[in-house]
Tab-separated table of C-alpha atoms and ligand atoms in Angstrom:
chain	number	residue	atom	x	y	z
A	1	UNK	CA	25.586	-1.391	-9.195
A	2	UNK	CA	22.522	-3.236	-9.840
A	3	UNK	CA	21.585	-6.666	-10.387
A	4	UNK	CA	18.612	-5.895	-12.461
A	5	UNK	CA	17.532	-8.386	-15.355
A	6	UNK	CA	15.197	-5.815	-16.893
A	7	UNK	CA	15.748	-4.203	-20.154
A	8	UNK	CA	17.424	-0.771	-19.858
A	9	UNK	CA	14.127	0.547	-21.602
A	10	UNK	CA	11.701	-1.286	-19.412
A	11	UNK	CA	10.171	1.489	-17.593
A	12	UNK	CA	9.729	3.537	-20.973
A	13	UNK	CA	8.306	1.050	-23.094
A	14	UNK	CA	6.703	-1.683	-20.721
A	15	UNK	CA	6.236	-0.600	-17.110
A	16	UNK	CA	2.462	0.026	-16.777
A	17	UNK	CA	2.277	-0.141	-20.656
A	18	UNK	CA	2.487	-3.574	-21.872
A	19	UNK	CA	3.544	-7.090	-21.345
A	20	UNK	CA	6.808	-8.388	-21.675
A	21	UNK	CA	8.383	-11.838	-21.943
A	22	UNK	CA	11.800	-12.159	-20.994
A	23	UNK	CA	13.476	-15.403	-21.741
A	24	UNK	CA	15.862	-16.799	-19.130
A	25	UNK	CA	16.287	-13.685	-17.432
A	26	UNK	CA	17.974	-15.751	-14.547
A	27	UNK	CA	19.757	-18.662	-16.645
A	28	UNK	CA	19.617	-22.090	-14.485
A	29	UNK	CA	17.254	-20.531	-11.991
A	30	UNK	CA	15.753	-22.992	-9.385
A	31	UNK	CA	13.064	-21.672	-6.699
A	32	UNK	CA	14.544	-21.304	-3.514
A	33	UNK	CA	11.779	-22.885	-1.945
A	34	UNK	CA	10.901	-26.612	-2.138
A	35	UNK	CA	7.270	-27.631	-2.854
A	36	UNK	CA	7.375	-29.311	0.429
A	37	UNK	CA	8.596	-26.131	2.200
A	38	UNK	CA	5.970	-24.013	0.552
A	39	UNK	CA	3.352	-26.854	1.784
A	40	UNK	CA	5.082	-26.254	5.221
A	41	UNK	CA	4.509	-22.645	5.158
A	42	UNK	CA	0.908	-23.031	4.546
A	43	UNK	CA	0.645	-25.092	7.552
A	44	UNK	CA	1.291	-21.879	9.732
A	45	UNK	CA	-1.426	-19.760	11.024
A	46	UNK	CA	0.950	-16.604	10.706
A	47	UNK	CA	1.144	-17.310	6.698
A	48	UNK	CA	-1.567	-15.994	4.217
A	49	UNK	CA	-2.304	-19.062	1.884
A	50	UNK	CA	-5.249	-20.218	-0.354
A	51	UNK	CA	-5.821	-23.404	-2.436
A	52	UNK	CA	-8.001	-22.988	-5.519
A	53	UNK	CA	-9.642	-26.295	-6.959
A	54	UNK	CA	-10.699	-26.185	-10.007
A	55	UNK	CA	-13.077	-29.119	-9.982
A	56	UNK	CA	-14.089	-29.173	-6.362
A	57	UNK	CA	-16.945	-29.294	-4.409
A	58	UNK	CA	-18.324	-26.489	-6.583
A	59	UNK	CA	-16.430	-25.235	-9.872
A	60	UNK	CA	-12.899	-22.947	-9.093
A	61	UNK	CA	-13.219	-23.581	-5.327
A	62	UNK	CA	-11.413	-21.355	-3.027
A	63	UNK	CA	-10.044	-22.114	0.563
A	64	UNK	CA	-7.954	-20.290	2.887
A	65	UNK	CA	-5.099	-21.507	4.910
A	66	UNK	CA	-3.588	-22.326	7.295
A	67	UNK	CA	-4.016	-25.889	5.996
A	68	UNK	CA	-3.278	-29.323	7.670
A	69	UNK	CA	-1.695	-32.631	6.660
A	70	UNK	CA	-4.944	-33.826	5.790
A	71	UNK	CA	-6.042	-30.894	3.396
A	72	UNK	CA	-3.414	-31.857	1.017
A	73	UNK	CA	-3.659	-35.321	1.517
A	74	UNK	CA	-7.399	-34.945	0.367
A	75	UNK	CA	-6.484	-33.130	-2.863
A	76	UNK	CA	-7.268	-34.323	-6.312
A	77	UNK	CA	-4.392	-35.685	-8.440
A	78	UNK	CA	-4.048	-32.498	-10.395
A	79	UNK	CA	-5.962	-29.059	-11.605
A	80	UNK	CA	-5.361	-27.461	-8.208
A	81	UNK	CA	-2.996	-24.780	-6.928
A	82	UNK	CA	-1.522	-23.637	-3.645
A	83	UNK	CA	-0.717	-19.995	-3.216
A	84	UNK	CA	1.380	-18.806	-0.610
A	85	UNK	CA	1.572	-14.927	-0.203
A	86	UNK	CA	4.491	-12.845	1.294
A	87	UNK	CA	7.073	-15.504	0.865
A	88	UNK	CA	9.669	-12.775	1.105
A	89	UNK	CA	8.658	-12.178	4.858
A	90	UNK	CA	10.082	-15.690	5.734
A	91	UNK	CA	12.719	-16.932	3.110
A	92	UNK	CA	15.655	-14.531	2.773
A	93	UNK	CA	16.742	-15.945	-0.414
A	94	UNK	CA	13.147	-15.152	-1.801
A	95	UNK	CA	13.544	-11.467	-0.518
A	96	UNK	CA	16.742	-11.485	-2.578
A	97	UNK	CA	15.064	-11.730	-5.775
A	98	UNK	CA	14.217	-8.119	-5.407
A	99	UNK	CA	17.600	-7.125	-6.555
A	100	UNK	CA	16.742	-8.166	-9.844
A	101	UNK	CA	13.859	-5.690	-10.294
A	102	UNK	CA	15.708	-2.794	-8.260
A	103	UNK	CA	14.679	0.027	-11.013
A	104	UNK	CA	11.336	0.047	-9.362
A	105	UNK	CA	11.057	1.688	-6.030
A	106	UNK	CA	11.030	-0.859	-2.882
A	107	UNK	CA	8.327	0.841	-1.337
A	108	UNK	CA	5.730	0.169	-4.134
A	109	UNK	CA	6.186	-3.841	-3.692
A	110	UNK	CA	3.582	-5.704	-2.358
A	111	UNK	CA	4.966	-9.025	-1.791
A	112	UNK	CA	6.259	-12.129	-3.480
A	113	UNK	CA	3.546	-14.452	-3.703
A	114	UNK	CA	4.662	-18.340	-4.390
A	115	UNK	CA	2.148	-21.030	-6.323
A	116	UNK	CA	2.861	-24.655	-6.387
A	117	UNK	CA	0.550	-26.687	-9.078
A	118	UNK	CA	0.617	-30.279	-10.360
A	119	UNK	CA	-0.368	-30.535	-14.197
A	120	UNK	CA	-3.391	-28.802	-15.213
A	121	UNK	CA	-3.327	-26.431	-12.043
A	122	UNK	CA	-4.530	-22.669	-12.474
A	123	UNK	CA	-6.307	-19.991	-10.663
A	124	UNK	CA	-8.555	-19.367	-13.802
A	125	UNK	CA	-8.465	-16.538	-16.301
A	126	UNK	CA	-8.353	-13.277	-14.032
A	127	UNK	CA	-6.848	-9.653	-14.109
A	128	UNK	CA	-4.857	-7.988	-11.170
A	129	UNK	CA	-4.724	-4.733	-10.143
A	130	UNK	CA	-1.077	-4.833	-9.612
A	131	UNK	CA	1.955	-5.094	-11.664
A	132	UNK	CA	3.500	-8.184	-11.444
A	133	UNK	CA	6.690	-10.254	-12.583
A	134	UNK	CA	5.867	-13.862	-13.219
A	135	UNK	CA	8.899	-15.566	-12.523
A	136	UNK	CA	8.665	-19.407	-13.580
A	137	UNK	CA	10.692	-21.413	-10.828
A	138	UNK	CA	10.018	-24.921	-11.705
A	139	UNK	CA	8.220	-26.759	-14.496
A	140	UNK	CA	6.457	-25.155	-17.268
A	141	UNK	CA	3.431	-22.924	-17.453
A	142	UNK	CA	1.491	-22.131	-20.188
A	143	UNK	CA	0.435	-18.466	-20.239
A	144	UNK	CA	-2.550	-16.564	-22.090
A	145	UNK	CA	-2.804	-13.023	-21.915
A	146	UNK	CA	-5.882	-11.162	-23.117
A	147	UNK	CA	-6.983	-7.614	-23.370
A	148	UNK	CA	-7.371	-4.980	-20.681
A	149	UNK	CA	-10.234	-5.655	-18.305
A	150	UNK	CA	-11.894	-3.463	-15.744
A	151	UNK	CA	-14.697	-3.536	-13.098
A	152	UNK	CA	-17.151	-3.966	-15.917
A	153	UNK	CA	-15.621	-7.262	-17.594
A	154	UNK	CA	-18.219	-9.969	-16.478
A	155	UNK	CA	-17.261	-12.812	-14.078
A	156	UNK	CA	-18.357	-16.095	-13.292
A	157	UNK	CA	-21.201	-16.631	-10.732
A	158	UNK	CA	-20.941	-19.017	-7.864
A	159	UNK	CA	-17.352	-18.535	-6.797
A	160	UNK	CA	-15.200	-16.479	-4.630
A	161	UNK	CA	-12.791	-16.184	-7.450
A	162	UNK	CA	-12.993	-13.303	-9.933
A	163	UNK	CA	-12.684	-15.731	-12.849
A	164	UNK	CA	-13.488	-13.639	-16.239
A	165	UNK	CA	-16.463	-14.944	-18.029
A	166	UNK	CA	-15.442	-14.190	-21.488
A	167	UNK	CA	-11.731	-14.764	-21.455
A	168	UNK	CA	-10.138	-14.294	-25.215
A	169	UNK	CA	-6.485	-14.882	-25.465
A	170	UNK	CA	-4.509	-12.751	-27.569
A	171	UNK	CA	-1.025	-13.940	-26.647
A	172	UNK	CA	0.523	-17.123	-25.793
A	173	UNK	CA	3.800	-18.016	-24.192
A	174	UNK	CA	5.190	-21.038	-22.472
A	175	UNK	CA	7.405	-20.096	-19.529
A	176	UNK	CA	10.270	-22.390	-18.490
A	177	UNK	CA	12.181	-21.948	-15.126
A	178	UNK	CA	14.392	-18.551	-15.250
A	179	UNK	CA	12.024	-17.125	-17.907
A	180	UNK	CA	9.802	-13.761	-16.671
A	181	UNK	CA	6.101	-12.697	-17.666
A	182	UNK	CA	5.915	-8.940	-16.908
A	183	UNK	CA	2.044	-7.807	-16.665
A	184	UNK	CA	0.817	-4.299	-16.139
A	185	UNK	CA	-2.172	-3.881	-14.196
A	186	UNK	CA	-5.469	-4.887	-15.653
A	187	UNK	CA	-4.332	-7.588	-18.344
A	188	UNK	CA	-6.327	-10.396	-18.407
A	189	UNK	CA	-3.992	-13.631	-17.671
A	190	UNK	CA	-4.399	-17.481	-17.274
A	191	UNK	CA	-1.579	-19.606	-16.454
A	192	UNK	CA	-1.915	-23.381	-16.562
A	193	UNK	CA	0.592	-25.846	-15.421
A	194	UNK	CA	1.815	-27.975	-17.926
A	195	UNK	CA	3.840	-30.129	-15.307
A	196	UNK	CA	4.733	-29.831	-11.541
A	197	UNK	CA	5.436	-26.156	-11.540
A	198	UNK	CA	6.199	-23.135	-9.426
A	199	UNK	CA	5.654	-19.595	-10.224
A	200	UNK	CA	7.057	-16.725	-8.393
A	201	UNK	CA	5.068	-13.443	-8.241
A	202	UNK	CA	6.929	-10.246	-7.494
A	203	UNK	CA	3.934	-7.810	-7.215
A	204	UNK	CA	3.753	-4.356	-7.051
A	205	UNK	CA	0.927	-2.409	-5.342
A	206	UNK	CA	-0.401	1.306	-5.981
A	207	UNK	CA	-2.959	2.712	-3.731
A	208	UNK	CA	-6.457	3.437	-5.130
A	209	UNK	CA	-7.081	7.141	-5.515
A	210	UNK	CA	-9.936	6.120	-3.027
A	211	UNK	CA	-7.138	5.250	-0.639
A	212	UNK	CA	-5.042	8.224	-1.200
A	213	UNK	CA	-8.039	10.746	-0.721
A	214	UNK	CA	-9.409	9.202	2.426
A	215	UNK	CA	-6.184	7.930	4.178
A	216	UNK	CA	-4.327	11.517	3.373
A	217	UNK	CA	-7.369	13.388	4.641
A	218	UNK	CA	-7.408	11.203	7.793
A	219	UNK	CA	-3.624	11.752	8.113
A	220	UNK	CA	-3.742	15.664	7.902
A	221	UNK	CA	-7.067	15.979	9.796
A	222	UNK	CA	-5.268	14.338	12.752
A	223	UNK	CA	-2.912	17.371	12.707
A	224	UNK	CA	-5.314	20.160	12.295
A	225	UNK	CA	-7.041	21.935	15.557
A	226	UNK	CA	-10.865	21.914	15.784
A	227	UNK	CA	-10.424	26.041	16.000
A	228	UNK	CA	-9.228	26.295	12.370
A	229	UNK	CA	-12.618	27.073	10.406
A	230	UNK	CA	-13.894	28.106	6.836
A	231	UNK	CA	-14.105	31.678	7.334
A	232	UNK	CA	-15.777	34.358	4.775
A	233	UNK	CA	-14.449	37.778	6.571
A	234	UNK	CA	-15.475	39.527	2.886
A	235	UNK	CA	-18.783	37.826	2.620
A	236	UNK	CA	-20.920	39.651	-0.019
A	237	UNK	CA	-24.686	39.900	0.536
A	238	UNK	CA	-27.055	36.765	-0.179
A	239	UNK	CA	-29.008	37.222	-3.325
A	240	UNK	CA	-30.510	33.960	-3.093
A	241	UNK	CA	-29.870	32.605	0.512
A	242	UNK	CA	-29.905	29.066	-0.561
A	243	UNK	CA	-27.106	29.565	-3.292
A	244	UNK	CA	-23.681	28.111	-2.585
A	245	UNK	CA	-21.721	30.592	-4.580
A	246	UNK	CA	-18.296	30.227	-6.603
A	247	UNK	CA	-16.765	32.234	-3.588
A	248	UNK	CA	-17.695	29.506	-1.197
A	249	UNK	CA	-16.294	26.939	-3.439
A	250	UNK	CA	-13.065	28.997	-3.977
A	251	UNK	CA	-12.561	29.387	-0.161
A	252	UNK	CA	-12.911	25.737	0.122
A	253	UNK	CA	-10.525	25.118	-2.666
A	254	UNK	CA	-7.938	26.934	-0.551
A	255	UNK	CA	-8.457	25.163	2.678
A	256	UNK	CA	-7.588	22.015	0.355
A	257	UNK	CA	-4.638	23.437	-1.379
A	258	UNK	CA	-3.306	25.090	1.854
A	259	UNK	CA	-2.819	21.221	2.737
A	260	UNK	CA	-1.417	19.793	-0.125
A	261	UNK	CA	2.028	20.509	0.638
A	262	UNK	CA	5.125	18.365	-0.593
A	263	UNK	CA	5.860	17.894	2.998
A	264	UNK	CA	2.080	16.753	3.878
A	265	UNK	CA	1.659	14.592	0.957
A	266	UNK	CA	5.742	13.007	1.137
A	267	UNK	CA	5.080	12.230	4.868
A	268	UNK	CA	1.559	10.583	4.270
A	269	UNK	CA	2.895	8.350	1.597
A	270	UNK	CA	5.829	7.291	3.442
A	271	UNK	CA	3.767	6.602	6.331
A	272	UNK	CA	1.218	4.744	4.212
A	273	UNK	CA	3.599	3.039	1.735
A	274	UNK	CA	5.493	1.427	4.574
A	275	UNK	CA	2.573	0.257	6.470
A	276	UNK	CA	3.410	-3.633	7.483
A	277	UNK	CA	1.345	-5.956	5.117
A	278	UNK	CA	0.064	-7.901	8.065
A	279	UNK	CA	-0.250	-5.256	10.925
A	280	UNK	CA	-0.982	-8.274	13.367
A	281	UNK	CA	2.696	-9.569	12.945
A	282	UNK	CA	4.641	-6.924	14.820
A	283	UNK	CA	8.043	-8.410	16.112
A	284	UNK	CA	8.644	-8.613	19.735
A	285	UNK	CA	10.514	-5.482	21.125
A	286	UNK	CA	13.993	-5.695	22.614
A	287	UNK	CA	15.505	-3.300	25.012
A	288	UNK	CA	19.086	-2.855	24.052
A	289	UNK	CA	21.099	0.579	24.465
A	290	UNK	CA	23.851	1.670	21.654
A	291	UNK	CA	26.894	0.005	23.644
A	292	UNK	CA	24.882	-3.560	23.351
A	293	UNK	CA	24.524	-3.057	19.821
A	294	UNK	CA	27.959	-2.082	19.165
A	295	UNK	CA	28.982	-5.155	21.237
A	296	UNK	CA	26.715	-7.512	19.271
A	297	UNK	CA	28.423	-6.202	15.867
A	298	UNK	CA	31.773	-6.568	17.240
A	299	UNK	CA	31.080	-10.166	18.188
A	300	UNK	CA	30.320	-10.306	14.214
A	301	UNK	CA	26.575	-10.694	14.295
A	302	UNK	CA	25.419	-9.406	10.853
A	303	UNK	CA	22.619	-6.339	11.083
A	304	UNK	CA	20.190	-6.809	8.407
A	305	UNK	CA	16.760	-5.194	8.062
A	306	UNK	CA	13.616	-7.421	9.042
A	307	UNK	CA	12.527	-9.199	5.919
A	308	UNK	CA	8.918	-7.895	6.416
A	309	UNK	CA	9.841	-4.342	7.697
A	310	UNK	CA	9.300	-1.701	5.181
A	311	UNK	CA	11.768	1.311	4.631
A	312	UNK	CA	11.508	4.450	2.524
A	313	UNK	CA	12.724	8.283	2.910
A	314	UNK	CA	12.071	11.789	1.737
A	315	UNK	CA	14.091	14.941	2.407
A	316	UNK	CA	13.740	15.489	6.221
A	317	UNK	CA	12.291	12.269	7.066
A	318	UNK	CA	12.678	8.468	7.373
A	319	UNK	CA	10.000	6.169	7.269
A	320	UNK	CA	9.866	2.814	8.894
A	321	UNK	CA	7.229	0.288	9.315
A	322	UNK	CA	4.691	3.544	9.272
A	323	UNK	CA	6.786	5.013	11.884
A	324	UNK	CA	8.400	8.398	10.935
A	325	UNK	CA	11.603	9.779	11.849
A	326	UNK	CA	12.424	13.651	11.643
A	327	UNK	CA	15.980	13.627	10.079
A	328	UNK	CA	18.438	16.517	9.555
A	329	UNK	CA	20.251	16.999	6.110
A	330	UNK	CA	22.910	15.294	7.663
A	331	UNK	CA	21.605	12.038	8.071
A	332	UNK	CA	20.485	11.724	4.425
A	333	UNK	CA	23.163	9.213	3.803
A	334	UNK	CA	21.989	7.336	7.037
A	335	UNK	CA	18.421	7.366	5.783
A	336	UNK	CA	19.467	6.350	2.200
A	337	UNK	CA	21.564	3.116	3.600
A	338	UNK	CA	18.980	2.126	5.596
A	339	UNK	CA	16.063	2.271	2.945
A	340	UNK	CA	18.577	1.153	0.231
A	341	UNK	CA	16.906	-2.559	0.347
A	342	UNK	CA	20.352	-4.211	0.809
A	343	UNK	CA	20.016	-7.505	2.715
A	344	UNK	CA	22.743	-7.024	4.818
A	345	UNK	CA	23.609	-3.387	6.043
A	346	UNK	CA	27.081	-1.552	6.280
A	347	UNK	CA	27.067	-1.923	10.289
A	348	UNK	CA	30.285	-0.227	10.424
A	349	UNK	CA	28.850	2.892	8.478
A	350	UNK	CA	25.531	3.029	10.668
A	351	UNK	CA	27.755	2.916	14.026
A	352	UNK	CA	29.967	5.603	12.704
A	353	UNK	CA	27.044	7.942	11.990
A	354	UNK	CA	25.390	6.943	15.268
A	355	UNK	CA	28.505	7.751	17.110
A	356	UNK	CA	29.102	11.183	15.441
A	357	UNK	CA	24.981	12.094	15.297
A	358	UNK	CA	22.949	11.940	18.240
A	359	UNK	CA	19.729	11.564	16.030
A	360	UNK	CA	21.167	8.828	14.214
A	361	UNK	CA	22.240	6.955	17.327
A	362	UNK	CA	18.578	7.184	18.659
A	363	UNK	CA	17.198	6.153	15.442
A	364	UNK	CA	19.334	3.028	15.015
A	365	UNK	CA	18.556	1.974	18.738
A	366	UNK	CA	14.708	2.317	18.276
A	367	UNK	CA	14.888	0.445	14.816
A	368	UNK	CA	16.792	-2.681	16.566
A	369	UNK	CA	14.472	-2.388	19.626
A	370	UNK	CA	11.224	-2.122	17.395
A	371	UNK	CA	12.449	-5.349	15.351
A	372	UNK	CA	12.984	-3.368	12.235
A	373	UNK	CA	16.791	-4.126	12.187
A	374	UNK	CA	17.841	-6.997	13.424
A	375	UNK	CA	21.229	-8.920	14.562
A	376	UNK	CA	21.125	-12.002	13.453
A	377	UNK	CA	21.242	-14.329	16.281
A	378	UNK	CA	18.279	-16.317	17.841
A	379	UNK	CA	18.888	-15.841	21.527
A	380	UNK	CA	19.524	-12.095	21.397
A	381	UNK	CA	16.428	-11.278	23.229
A	382	UNK	CA	17.814	-13.585	26.499
A	383	UNK	CA	21.379	-11.806	26.178
A	384	UNK	CA	20.477	-8.465	26.552
A	385	UNK	CA	18.528	-7.935	29.549
A	386	UNK	CA	18.442	-4.192	30.826
A	387	UNK	CA	20.939	-4.824	33.784
A	388	UNK	CA	23.446	-6.206	31.307
A	389	UNK	CA	22.933	-2.943	29.007
A	390	UNK	CA	23.699	-0.792	32.188
A	391	UNK	CA	27.064	-2.190	33.119
A	392	UNK	CA	28.005	-1.645	29.240
A	393	UNK	CA	26.855	2.014	29.454
A	394	UNK	CA	30.687	3.466	30.263
A	395	UNK	CA	31.821	1.704	26.976
A	396	UNK	CA	30.487	4.422	24.889
B	401	LIG	C1	-0.295	-18.719	-10.350
B	401	LIG	O1	0.850	-18.522	-9.978
B	401	LIG	O2	-0.833	-19.671	-10.444
B	401	LIG	C2	-1.278	-17.447	-10.745
B	401	LIG	C3	-0.657	-15.966	-10.477
B	401	LIG	C4	-1.182	-14.760	-11.288
B	401	LIG	O3	-2.098	-15.004	-12.378
B	401	LIG	O4	-1.458	-13.824	-10.661
B	402	LIG	CO1	-2.940	-12.791	-11.677
C-alpha cells in the first residue's frame, strides 16, 4: 500500500527530468512544526541551522547556528529566512511525510529541511545538486524557476552563499499550504515568502562520481592484501623502454574489472548510502539481550526505527548506519521489513524471526543496542542493567 501523492507517471516524465507543480498534493496540510518549535530547534547545538539575511551587514548574509534568543530578537522585521536541517531526525510527524514520496528509494534521502521566513524572506536565486520536493507548510511562497545551471554559472561575489548573478525566471508559481514543487538537480530557482511562510524541503542526495570512485576504491582496497600485485608473466621484449604499452593498460583494466563485482558495488553502496548524516550524533548504546527486548515488547512498548538511522539491503546483506550484516536468503523478509521505512515495525514478526533464526536474533539485539531500533520508553537505559538481563535469561 502506498500513500504517495506523486502522479503515476512521475518517475517516467519528471524525476530527474523536469520540474512539476502538484497543487493540493496534501489538501488541508498544516506544517507539523510551529515557527516557535523551529526556532527552538535552531537553539540546539546538535541541530544544523542557518539564517540568511538579505540586507544584513552585507548583502545575502549567512549565519550558522546554533542561535540564541538574542539572535532572533535582533533580526530585521522581514527579508530573512531561518533554515533548519534534518528536522526528520527530531520530529516523527515530519519523518512521516516520507510516506508521500515512497516511489523514491529511502536510501536516496538526504534529509527534510524546513525554512521559516517572514514576508520577503528568501535565500536568493540559486540551484541545488539534489532533487527536492518543496512542500508548502504555511503561508504562500512565490517560486520562480529558471534554466539548468552548472559550475560555470556566475555567482555573486562577496557572499558565502552561491547566489546566481544572472537569474532569469522562465516560470512562476505561487504555492499555498499543501502544494508541492518538485525540482530536479541543477534547475535555477528562487522562492520568496509572500507572507509568513514555511517551506518543507524533502531533499534526495546523489553521490558525486568523484565520491563513487574514491570511496568505492577505499572500500575495496581495505579488503585487498598487499601481496596482490600487478603481474606480467607473459611480458614481450620492450622495444621502447619508456613506453607504457596497450598490454600494460589492459592488465590494469583487468585488475579494476575483477573488483567491480555486484557484491563489492552493492556492499559499498549499502554502507555508503546508510552512513549517518551526522557522524557525531551516534545514539547511546544499550546492553539488552533478547529476553529483555521480548519483555519490553510484551509490556507494549512500540518498536521503531531511530529517526536518524538509515536502513538498506541487497541480497545477502543488510546495512544499517553504515554497518553491514551478512544475511542468508531466509532472512530476506526480515531485512525487507527493517528497511521498509515503516514508522513502527511489526515487533511480533521480528521477534518470531529472531526466535526461529539465530542470525535474526543476533541482528535484532545488535540493532537495539546500537540504538538503530528503539523501544519507545525514555527510561529504558536504566531499566535494563546487565544484572537484570542475566536474571531473565532462562525465559527464552
Ligand atoms: C527555502 O525554503 O527558502 C529555500 C529552499 C530552496 O530553495 O532549496
Ligand atoms: Co534550493
